[in-house]
Short mmCIF file of C-alpha atoms in Angstrom, two decimals:
data_model
loop_
_atom_site.label_atom_id
_atom_site.label_comp_id
_atom_site.label_asym_id
_atom_site.label_seq_id
_atom_site.Cartn_x
_atom_site.Cartn_y
_atom_site.Cartn_z
CA MET A 1 54.39 50.63 -13.00
CA SER A 2 52.49 53.37 -11.33
CA LEU A 3 50.46 53.02 -8.18
CA GLY A 4 47.28 53.98 -10.08
CA PHE A 5 47.77 51.15 -12.57
CA THR A 6 48.27 48.64 -9.75
CA VAL A 7 45.10 49.81 -7.97
CA ILE A 8 43.05 49.68 -11.18
CA THR A 9 44.39 46.22 -11.98
CA GLY A 10 43.53 45.02 -8.46
CA ILE A 11 40.00 46.42 -8.65
CA LEU A 12 39.51 44.95 -12.11
CA THR A 13 40.67 41.54 -10.87
CA VAL A 14 38.20 41.64 -7.96
CA VAL A 15 35.31 42.71 -10.21
CA LEU A 16 36.06 40.03 -12.81
CA SER A 17 36.36 37.42 -10.06
CA GLY A 18 32.97 38.50 -8.74
CA PHE A 19 31.41 38.14 -12.19
CA ALA A 20 33.03 34.71 -12.58
CA ALA A 21 31.64 33.62 -9.20
CA ILE A 22 28.14 34.84 -10.08
CA PHE A 23 28.32 33.10 -13.46
CA SER A 24 29.45 29.88 -11.76
CA ILE A 25 26.55 30.02 -9.30
CA ILE A 26 24.01 30.64 -12.09
CA THR A 27 25.47 27.78 -14.13
CA PHE A 28 25.36 25.47 -11.11
CA ILE A 29 21.70 26.31 -10.40
CA LYS A 30 20.74 25.76 -14.05
CA ASN A 31 22.59 22.44 -14.19
CA GLU A 32 20.99 21.34 -10.91
CA ARG A 33 17.54 22.20 -12.29
CA ASP A 34 18.28 20.32 -15.53
CA VAL A 35 19.42 17.22 -13.62
CA THR A 36 16.38 17.38 -11.35
CA TYR A 37 14.05 17.78 -14.32
CA SER A 38 15.67 14.81 -16.05
CA ASP A 39 15.41 12.65 -12.91
CA ILE A 40 11.75 13.52 -12.38
CA ASP A 41 11.01 13.03 -16.08
CA SER A 42 12.56 9.55 -16.02
CA ALA A 43 10.69 8.60 -12.85
CA TYR A 44 7.38 9.84 -14.25
CA MET A 45 7.98 7.94 -17.48
CA GLU A 46 8.26 4.76 -15.39
CA VAL A 47 4.99 5.63 -13.62
CA LEU A 48 3.28 6.05 -16.98
CA LYS A 49 4.73 2.78 -18.28
CA LEU A 50 3.25 1.02 -15.27
CA GLY A 51 -0.03 2.73 -16.08
CA ILE A 52 0.09 1.25 -19.57
CA GLU A 53 0.80 -2.17 -18.12
CA TYR A 54 -2.00 -1.79 -15.53
CA PRO A 55 -4.58 0.56 -17.13
CA LYS A 56 -6.97 0.33 -14.18
CA PHE A 57 -4.39 2.26 -12.13
CA ARG A 58 -5.00 5.25 -14.43
CA ASP A 59 -8.78 4.88 -14.56
CA PRO A 60 -10.71 7.15 -12.17
CA ALA A 61 -13.61 4.68 -12.16
CA TYR A 62 -11.26 2.40 -10.22
CA THR A 63 -8.96 4.78 -8.39
CA ARG A 64 -11.58 7.04 -6.81
CA ASN A 65 -13.15 4.08 -5.02
CA TYR A 66 -10.20 1.72 -5.09
CA LYS A 67 -11.07 -0.25 -1.95
CA VAL A 68 -14.26 -1.46 -3.61
CA ALA A 69 -13.16 -1.42 -7.26
CA PHE A 70 -10.07 -3.57 -6.79
CA LYS A 71 -11.68 -6.75 -5.51
CA ASP A 72 -8.60 -8.93 -5.82
CA PRO A 73 -6.38 -8.28 -2.75
CA GLN A 74 -3.18 -8.60 -4.79
CA GLU A 75 -4.40 -6.14 -7.42
CA ARG A 76 -5.47 -3.74 -4.69
CA LEU A 77 -2.02 -3.97 -3.08
CA GLN A 78 -0.42 -3.32 -6.47
CA TYR A 79 -2.60 -0.24 -6.93
CA GLU A 80 -1.82 1.02 -3.42
CA THR A 81 1.89 0.66 -4.15
CA TYR A 82 1.43 2.47 -7.47
CA ALA A 83 -0.45 5.32 -5.77
CA TYR A 84 2.34 5.57 -3.20
CA ILE A 85 4.93 5.85 -5.97
CA VAL A 86 2.87 8.57 -7.66
CA TRP A 87 2.41 10.63 -4.51
CA ASN A 88 6.04 10.17 -3.55
CA LEU A 89 7.02 11.65 -6.91
CA CYS A 90 4.62 14.55 -6.34
CA GLU A 91 6.16 15.17 -2.93
CA THR A 92 9.62 15.15 -4.52
CA ILE A 93 8.51 17.88 -6.93
CA TYR A 94 7.11 19.87 -4.00
CA ASP A 95 10.26 19.37 -1.93
CA ARG A 96 12.51 20.84 -4.63
CA ASN A 97 11.04 24.25 -3.78
CA ASP A 98 11.90 25.50 -7.28
CA LYS A 99 9.27 27.77 -8.85
CA VAL A 100 10.34 27.09 -12.44
CA LEU A 101 10.47 23.34 -11.90
CA PHE A 102 7.15 23.40 -10.05
CA GLU A 103 5.49 25.37 -12.84
CA THR A 104 6.57 22.66 -15.28
CA TRP A 105 5.39 19.76 -13.12
CA GLU A 106 2.26 21.20 -11.48
CA PRO A 107 0.00 19.84 -14.26
CA VAL A 108 1.24 16.36 -13.32
CA ILE A 109 0.36 16.96 -9.66
CA ILE A 110 -3.10 18.15 -10.71
CA ALA A 111 -3.66 15.09 -12.91
CA GLU A 112 -2.38 12.64 -10.31
CA ASN A 113 -4.44 14.31 -7.59
CA LYS A 114 -7.57 13.66 -9.64
CA LEU A 115 -6.63 10.01 -10.00
CA HIS A 116 -5.14 9.08 -6.63
CA ARG A 117 -6.46 11.50 -4.02
CA ALA A 118 -8.71 8.85 -2.46
CA TRP A 119 -5.62 6.81 -1.62
CA LEU A 120 -3.84 9.83 -0.14
CA GLU A 121 -6.80 10.68 2.08
CA GLU A 122 -6.80 7.29 3.78
CA PRO A 123 -5.51 7.80 7.35
CA GLU A 124 -3.23 4.76 7.08
CA ASN A 125 -1.25 6.60 4.38
CA HIS A 126 -0.73 9.93 6.13
CA HIS A 127 2.43 8.85 7.97
CA LYS A 128 4.14 8.26 4.62
CA PHE A 129 4.34 12.00 3.86
CA LYS A 130 5.40 15.18 5.58
CA ARG A 131 2.55 17.06 7.22
CA ARG A 132 3.33 20.24 5.30
CA PHE A 133 3.06 18.36 1.99
CA LEU A 134 -0.35 16.98 2.95
CA GLU A 135 -1.47 20.45 4.03
CA PHE A 136 -0.20 21.89 0.75
CA VAL A 137 -2.12 19.34 -1.33
CA ARG A 138 -5.31 19.85 0.67
CA SER A 139 -5.12 23.64 0.48
CA LYS A 140 -4.25 23.88 -3.21
CA TYR A 141 -5.97 20.96 -4.94
CA PRO A 142 -9.59 20.02 -4.31
CA TYR A 143 -10.57 16.47 -3.51
CA GLU A 144 -12.99 15.36 -6.22
CA LYS A 145 -14.79 12.32 -4.83
#
């Protein structure tokens, strides 16, 4: 074997290894995004199922003024827990910091903001979320009272 052949083989091995590493990283990122999408999709499906079971929780006539609309203390507590679940899911989408994933799920954040923003704006709920998430929601999505 000549020295030139050995050098070329070595360079080729390094280049192919680099391509394999890049391909592995791309595959990992895609798989991670797919798993995240699936997890969020499953969680949101559960939120919607609860909304079918408790339709008032998806009705803006109730949710925009929930402290008055839900007269029964137990029903109000159920709604508050539901709203917390919804906003927690929205924060999870935000936390992923993935533009493609966010583009897919932003319509959900917009819809849930319209339904449950009154709950989020209550001072007693602010400690449940990161400040930067609250700032993001306030700066990007209007509060429709």
